[in-house]
Amino acid sequence: MNLASALSTQELLDPEGRKVRLGNYWKDNPVVLVFVRHFG
Amino acid sequence: MRGKVAEIRGLGAELVVVGNGRPDQAADFRRQENLDFPLLVDPEMSAYRAAGLKRGITDALSLGTLRHAVRAYRQGFRQSSVQGDPWQLGGTMVITPENKVLFRHVNRDAGDHPDPKDILDVLKGSARSS
């Protein structure tokens, strides 16, 4: 499994606490996916 | 990359930011900064691991915190077989609907970030070829 495939199956939480599948964000268009150390 | 949202969208892409805090912290940040791009949290850090991101000293805002961080890092390093290294670093990727990684930058330390121009150039190339 390549990196993007592995990431696409990850389930994260949105600000409302709902589970979202990360890969949904690049289903139709490319994404710039930024992992940050902390918010702010 | 936050200031580049319009350019990213102009190239047919979207910015998605992942943090490692709690959902309520993300909600506060989104409200305070008036953000309109997706903001997610990864409390288990599983996506950080899947992305192959590094851990290291990240909080060196003052000599005091640096000294503290170095001491803690050394302690953490010695105990790494037990506790692991507690500092997670970030990174940036450009991923296409075909699950291709067109760009990947793994931050080497807290101050290490990719040049936004490099990311926009990748998106321009992707937009041209599609």
PDB file of C-alpha atoms in Angstrom:
ATOM      1  CA  MET A   1       0.000   0.000   0.000  1.00  0.00           C
ATOM      2  CA  ASN A   2       1.461   3.346  -0.950  1.00  0.00           C
ATOM      3  CA  LEU A   3       1.589   6.378   1.294  1.00  0.00           C
ATOM      4  CA  ALA A   4      -1.513   8.067  -0.122  1.00  0.00           C
ATOM      5  CA  SER A   5      -3.539   4.865   0.032  1.00  0.00           C
ATOM      6  CA  ALA A   6      -2.498   4.327   3.624  1.00  0.00           C
ATOM      7  CA  LEU A   7      -3.459   7.900   4.489  1.00  0.00           C
ATOM      8  CA  SER A   8      -6.753   7.707   2.615  1.00  0.00           C
ATOM      9  CA  THR A   9      -8.137   5.077   4.986  1.00  0.00           C
ATOM     10  CA  GLN A  10      -7.296   7.047   8.122  1.00  0.00           C
ATOM     11  CA  GLU A  11     -10.281   8.220  10.137  1.00  0.00           C
ATOM     12  CA  LEU A  12      -9.815  11.605  11.764  1.00  0.00           C
ATOM     13  CA  LEU A  13     -12.159  13.964  13.601  1.00  0.00           C
ATOM     14  CA  ASP A  14     -13.581  17.236  12.375  1.00  0.00           C
ATOM     15  CA  PRO A  15     -13.990  20.210  14.757  1.00  0.00           C
ATOM     16  CA  GLU A  16     -17.453  18.923  15.675  1.00  0.00           C
ATOM     17  CA  GLY A  17     -15.964  15.578  16.711  1.00  0.00           C
ATOM     18  CA  ARG A  18     -17.381  13.628  13.760  1.00  0.00           C
ATOM     19  CA  LYS A  19     -15.296  10.873  12.203  1.00  0.00           C
ATOM     20  CA  VAL A  20     -14.194  11.605   8.666  1.00  0.00           C
ATOM     21  CA  ARG A  21     -12.241   9.465   6.236  1.00  0.00           C
ATOM     22  CA  LEU A  22      -9.175  11.408   5.194  1.00  0.00           C
ATOM     23  CA  GLY A  23      -9.209  10.136   1.611  1.00  0.00           C
ATOM     24  CA  ASN A  24     -12.613  11.739   1.019  1.00  0.00           C
ATOM     25  CA  TYR A  25     -10.795  15.042   0.719  1.00  0.00           C
ATOM     26  CA  TRP A  26      -8.907  13.999  -2.417  1.00  0.00           C
ATOM     27  CA  LYS A  27     -11.627  11.868  -3.985  1.00  0.00           C
ATOM     28  CA  ASP A  28     -12.326  14.458  -6.681  1.00  0.00           C
ATOM     29  CA  ASN A  29      -9.482  16.976  -6.591  1.00  0.00           C
ATOM     30  CA  PRO A  30      -5.879  17.191  -5.401  1.00  0.00           C
ATOM     31  CA  VAL A  31      -5.255  18.343  -1.857  1.00  0.00           C
ATOM     32  CA  VAL A  32      -2.435  20.086  -0.097  1.00  0.00           C
ATOM     33  CA  LEU A  33      -2.411  18.097   3.115  1.00  0.00           C
ATOM     34  CA  VAL A  34      -0.610  19.901   5.920  1.00  0.00           C
ATOM     35  CA  PHE A  35       0.147  18.245   9.249  1.00  0.00           C
ATOM     36  CA  VAL A  36       0.837  20.827  11.924  1.00  0.00           C
ATOM     37  CA  ARG A  37       2.471  20.549  15.329  1.00  0.00           C
ATOM     38  CA  HIS A  38      -0.246  22.583  16.969  1.00  0.00           C
ATOM     39  CA  PHE A  39      -2.952  25.013  16.018  1.00  0.00           C
ATOM     40  CA  GLY A  40      -2.043  28.679  16.057  1.00  0.00           C
TER      41      GLY A  40
ATOM     42  CA  MET B   1       0.091  27.740   3.397  1.00  0.00           C
ATOM     43  CA  ARG B   2      -2.852  29.492   4.979  1.00  0.00           C
ATOM     44  CA  GLY B   3      -2.286  32.627   2.923  1.00  0.00           C
ATOM     45  CA  LYS B   4      -2.254  30.578  -0.272  1.00  0.00           C
ATOM     46  CA  VAL B   5      -5.773  29.158  -0.062  1.00  0.00           C
ATOM     47  CA  ALA B   6      -7.094  31.266  -2.929  1.00  0.00           C
ATOM     48  CA  GLU B   7      -4.191  30.252  -5.170  1.00  0.00           C
ATOM     49  CA  ILE B   8      -4.573  26.585  -4.231  1.00  0.00           C
ATOM     50  CA  ARG B   9      -8.277  26.687  -5.041  1.00  0.00           C
ATOM     51  CA  GLY B  10      -7.568  28.564  -8.244  1.00  0.00           C
ATOM     52  CA  LEU B  11      -5.518  25.542  -9.294  1.00  0.00           C
ATOM     53  CA  GLY B  12      -8.407  23.183  -8.597  1.00  0.00           C
ATOM     54  CA  ALA B  13      -7.108  21.866  -5.277  1.00  0.00           C
ATOM     55  CA  GLU B  14      -7.995  22.258  -1.609  1.00  0.00           C
ATOM     56  CA  LEU B  15      -5.992  22.861   1.549  1.00  0.00           C
ATOM     57  CA  VAL B  16      -6.633  20.380   4.377  1.00  0.00           C
ATOM     58  CA  VAL B  17      -4.933  20.912   7.725  1.00  0.00           C
ATOM     59  CA  VAL B  18      -4.494  18.170  10.322  1.00  0.00           C
ATOM     60  CA  GLY B  19      -3.569  18.877  13.934  1.00  0.00           C
ATOM     61  CA  ASN B  20      -3.000  16.555  16.838  1.00  0.00           C
ATOM     62  CA  GLY B  21      -5.167  18.260  19.433  1.00  0.00           C
ATOM     63  CA  ARG B  22      -8.811  17.813  20.329  1.00  0.00           C
ATOM     64  CA  PRO B  23     -11.823  18.693  18.153  1.00  0.00           C
ATOM     65  CA  ASP B  24     -12.803  21.586  20.443  1.00  0.00           C
ATOM     66  CA  GLN B  25      -9.322  23.102  20.041  1.00  0.00           C
ATOM     67  CA  ALA B  26      -9.702  22.875  16.278  1.00  0.00           C
ATOM     68  CA  ALA B  27     -13.141  24.489  16.536  1.00  0.00           C
ATOM     69  CA  ASP B  28     -11.740  27.365  18.632  1.00  0.00           C
ATOM     70  CA  PHE B  29      -8.870  27.865  16.200  1.00  0.00           C
ATOM     71  CA  ARG B  30     -11.180  27.830  13.199  1.00  0.00           C
ATOM     72  CA  ARG B  31     -13.458  30.409  14.829  1.00  0.00           C
ATOM     73  CA  GLN B  32     -10.631  32.681  15.989  1.00  0.00           C
ATOM     74  CA  GLU B  33      -8.880  32.621  12.647  1.00  0.00           C
ATOM     75  CA  ASN B  34     -12.047  32.584  10.549  1.00  0.00           C
ATOM     76  CA  LEU B  35     -10.811  29.615   8.506  1.00  0.00           C
ATOM     77  CA  ASP B  36     -12.898  28.155   5.705  1.00  0.00           C
ATOM     78  CA  PHE B  37     -10.776  25.160   4.712  1.00  0.00           C
ATOM     79  CA  PRO B  38     -11.105  21.691   6.282  1.00  0.00           C
ATOM     80  CA  LEU B  39      -9.467  21.385   9.674  1.00  0.00           C
ATOM     81  CA  LEU B  40      -9.125  17.931  11.220  1.00  0.00           C
ATOM     82  CA  VAL B  41      -7.589  16.429  14.315  1.00  0.00           C
ATOM     83  CA  ASP B  42      -5.736  13.158  14.738  1.00  0.00           C
ATOM     84  CA  PRO B  43      -5.693  12.532  18.507  1.00  0.00           C
ATOM     85  CA  GLU B  44      -4.308   9.021  18.057  1.00  0.00           C
ATOM     86  CA  MET B  45      -1.559  10.351  15.751  1.00  0.00           C
ATOM     87  CA  SER B  46      -2.201   7.447  13.414  1.00  0.00           C
ATOM     88  CA  ALA B  47      -2.228   9.609  10.288  1.00  0.00           C
ATOM     89  CA  TYR B  48       1.029  11.275  11.394  1.00  0.00           C
ATOM     90  CA  ARG B  49       2.560   7.824  11.605  1.00  0.00           C
ATOM     91  CA  ALA B  50       1.084   6.737   8.261  1.00  0.00           C
ATOM     92  CA  ALA B  51       2.561   9.888   6.722  1.00  0.00           C
ATOM     93  CA  GLY B  52       5.999   8.958   8.053  1.00  0.00           C
ATOM     94  CA  LEU B  53       6.412  12.224   9.915  1.00  0.00           C
ATOM     95  CA  LYS B  54       9.217  12.795  12.360  1.00  0.00           C
ATOM     96  CA  ARG B  55       9.349  13.509  16.021  1.00  0.00           C
ATOM     97  CA  GLY B  56      11.779  15.967  17.585  1.00  0.00           C
ATOM     98  CA  ILE B  57      12.214  19.137  19.559  1.00  0.00           C
ATOM     99  CA  THR B  58       9.626  21.651  18.443  1.00  0.00           C
ATOM    100  CA  ASP B  59       9.247  24.264  21.130  1.00  0.00           C
ATOM    101  CA  ALA B  60      12.346  26.428  21.222  1.00  0.00           C
ATOM    102  CA  LEU B  61      10.812  29.857  21.622  1.00  0.00           C
ATOM    103  CA  SER B  62      13.241  30.929  24.329  1.00  0.00           C
ATOM    104  CA  LEU B  63      16.550  29.797  25.732  1.00  0.00           C
ATOM    105  CA  GLY B  64      14.728  28.506  28.793  1.00  0.00           C
ATOM    106  CA  THR B  65      12.298  26.398  26.865  1.00  0.00           C
ATOM    107  CA  LEU B  66      15.100  25.253  24.588  1.00  0.00           C
ATOM    108  CA  ARG B  67      17.175  24.166  27.567  1.00  0.00           C
ATOM    109  CA  HIS B  68      14.178  22.406  29.036  1.00  0.00           C
ATOM    110  CA  ALA B  69      13.361  20.788  25.715  1.00  0.00           C
ATOM    111  CA  VAL B  70      16.918  19.563  25.189  1.00  0.00           C
ATOM    112  CA  ARG B  71      17.000  18.080  28.684  1.00  0.00           C
ATOM    113  CA  ALA B  72      13.640  16.410  28.202  1.00  0.00           C
ATOM    114  CA  TYR B  73      14.564  15.262  24.729  1.00  0.00           C
ATOM    115  CA  ARG B  74      17.706  13.645  26.056  1.00  0.00           C
ATOM    116  CA  GLN B  75      15.747  11.961  28.797  1.00  0.00           C
ATOM    117  CA  GLY B  76      13.134  10.882  26.289  1.00  0.00           C
ATOM    118  CA  PHE B  77      15.828   9.655  23.961  1.00  0.00           C
ATOM    119  CA  ARG B  78      17.375   7.482  26.652  1.00  0.00           C
ATOM    120  CA  GLN B  79      13.970   6.136  27.517  1.00  0.00           C
ATOM    121  CA  SER B  80      12.834   5.820  23.947  1.00  0.00           C
ATOM    122  CA  SER B  81      12.419   2.092  24.175  1.00  0.00           C
ATOM    123  CA  VAL B  82       9.883   2.669  26.926  1.00  0.00           C
ATOM    124  CA  GLN B  83       8.118   5.957  26.186  1.00  0.00           C
ATOM    125  CA  GLY B  84       9.127   7.028  22.711  1.00  0.00           C
ATOM    126  CA  ASP B  85       9.870  10.584  21.773  1.00  0.00           C
ATOM    127  CA  PRO B  86       7.013  12.881  22.804  1.00  0.00           C
ATOM    128  CA  TRP B  87       7.477  15.579  20.143  1.00  0.00           C
ATOM    129  CA  GLN B  88       5.655  15.206  16.885  1.00  0.00           C
ATOM    130  CA  LEU B  89       6.698  17.271  13.868  1.00  0.00           C
ATOM    131  CA  GLY B  90       4.604  18.191  10.877  1.00  0.00           C
ATOM    132  CA  GLY B  91       4.822  17.866   7.151  1.00  0.00           C
ATOM    133  CA  THR B  92       3.133  18.675   3.864  1.00  0.00           C
ATOM    134  CA  MET B  93       1.941  16.496   0.999  1.00  0.00           C
ATOM    135  CA  VAL B  94       0.171  17.020  -2.296  1.00  0.00           C
ATOM    136  CA  ILE B  95      -2.053  14.031  -3.083  1.00  0.00           C
ATOM    137  CA  THR B  96      -4.164  13.449  -6.193  1.00  0.00           C
ATOM    138  CA  PRO B  97      -7.453  11.553  -6.653  1.00  0.00           C
ATOM    139  CA  GLU B  98      -5.344   8.710  -8.111  1.00  0.00           C
ATOM    140  CA  ASN B  99      -3.611   8.422  -4.720  1.00  0.00           C
ATOM    141  CA  LYS B 100      -0.384   9.764  -6.155  1.00  0.00           C
ATOM    142  CA  VAL B 101       1.889  11.790  -3.899  1.00  0.00           C
ATOM    143  CA  LEU B 102       3.155  14.631  -6.071  1.00  0.00           C
ATOM    144  CA  PHE B 103       4.996  16.426  -3.285  1.00  0.00           C
ATOM    145  CA  ARG B 104       6.147  15.438   0.172  1.00  0.00           C
ATOM    146  CA  HIS B 105       8.023  17.464   2.746  1.00  0.00           C
ATOM    147  CA  VAL B 106       8.769  15.979   6.155  1.00  0.00           C
ATOM    148  CA  ASN B 107       9.645  18.765   8.562  1.00  0.00           C
ATOM    149  CA  ARG B 108      13.103  18.264  10.033  1.00  0.00           C
ATOM    150  CA  ASP B 109      12.439  20.586  12.976  1.00  0.00           C
ATOM    151  CA  ALA B 110       9.863  23.086  14.195  1.00  0.00           C
ATOM    152  CA  GLY B 111      11.106  25.859  11.936  1.00  0.00           C
ATOM    153  CA  ASP B 112      11.376  23.722   8.826  1.00  0.00           C
ATOM    154  CA  HIS B 113       8.558  24.280   6.330  1.00  0.00           C
ATOM    155  CA  PRO B 114       8.360  23.810   2.581  1.00  0.00           C
ATOM    156  CA  ASP B 115       8.435  26.786   0.261  1.00  0.00           C
ATOM    157  CA  PRO B 116       4.790  27.462  -0.739  1.00  0.00           C
ATOM    158  CA  LYS B 117       6.033  28.258  -4.255  1.00  0.00           C
ATOM    159  CA  ASP B 118       7.233  24.658  -4.680  1.00  0.00           C
ATOM    160  CA  ILE B 119       3.786  23.372  -3.736  1.00  0.00           C
ATOM    161  CA  LEU B 120       2.006  25.779  -6.063  1.00  0.00           C
ATOM    162  CA  ASP B 121       4.378  24.774  -8.889  1.00  0.00           C
ATOM    163  CA  VAL B 122       3.445  21.115  -8.362  1.00  0.00           C
ATOM    164  CA  LEU B 123      -0.261  22.005  -8.490  1.00  0.00           C
ATOM    165  CA  LYS B 124       0.285  24.050 -11.645  1.00  0.00           C
ATOM    166  CA  GLY B 125       2.001  21.078 -13.261  1.00  0.00           C
ATOM    167  CA  SER B 126      -0.820  18.795 -12.167  1.00  0.00           C
ATOM    168  CA  ALA B 127      -3.470  21.193 -13.491  1.00  0.00           C
ATOM    169  CA  ARG B 128      -1.680  21.376 -16.858  1.00  0.00           C
ATOM    170  CA  SER B 129      -1.453  17.603 -17.240  1.00  0.00           C
ATOM    171  CA  SER B 130      -5.094  16.893 -16.339  1.00  0.00           C
TER     172      SER B 130
END
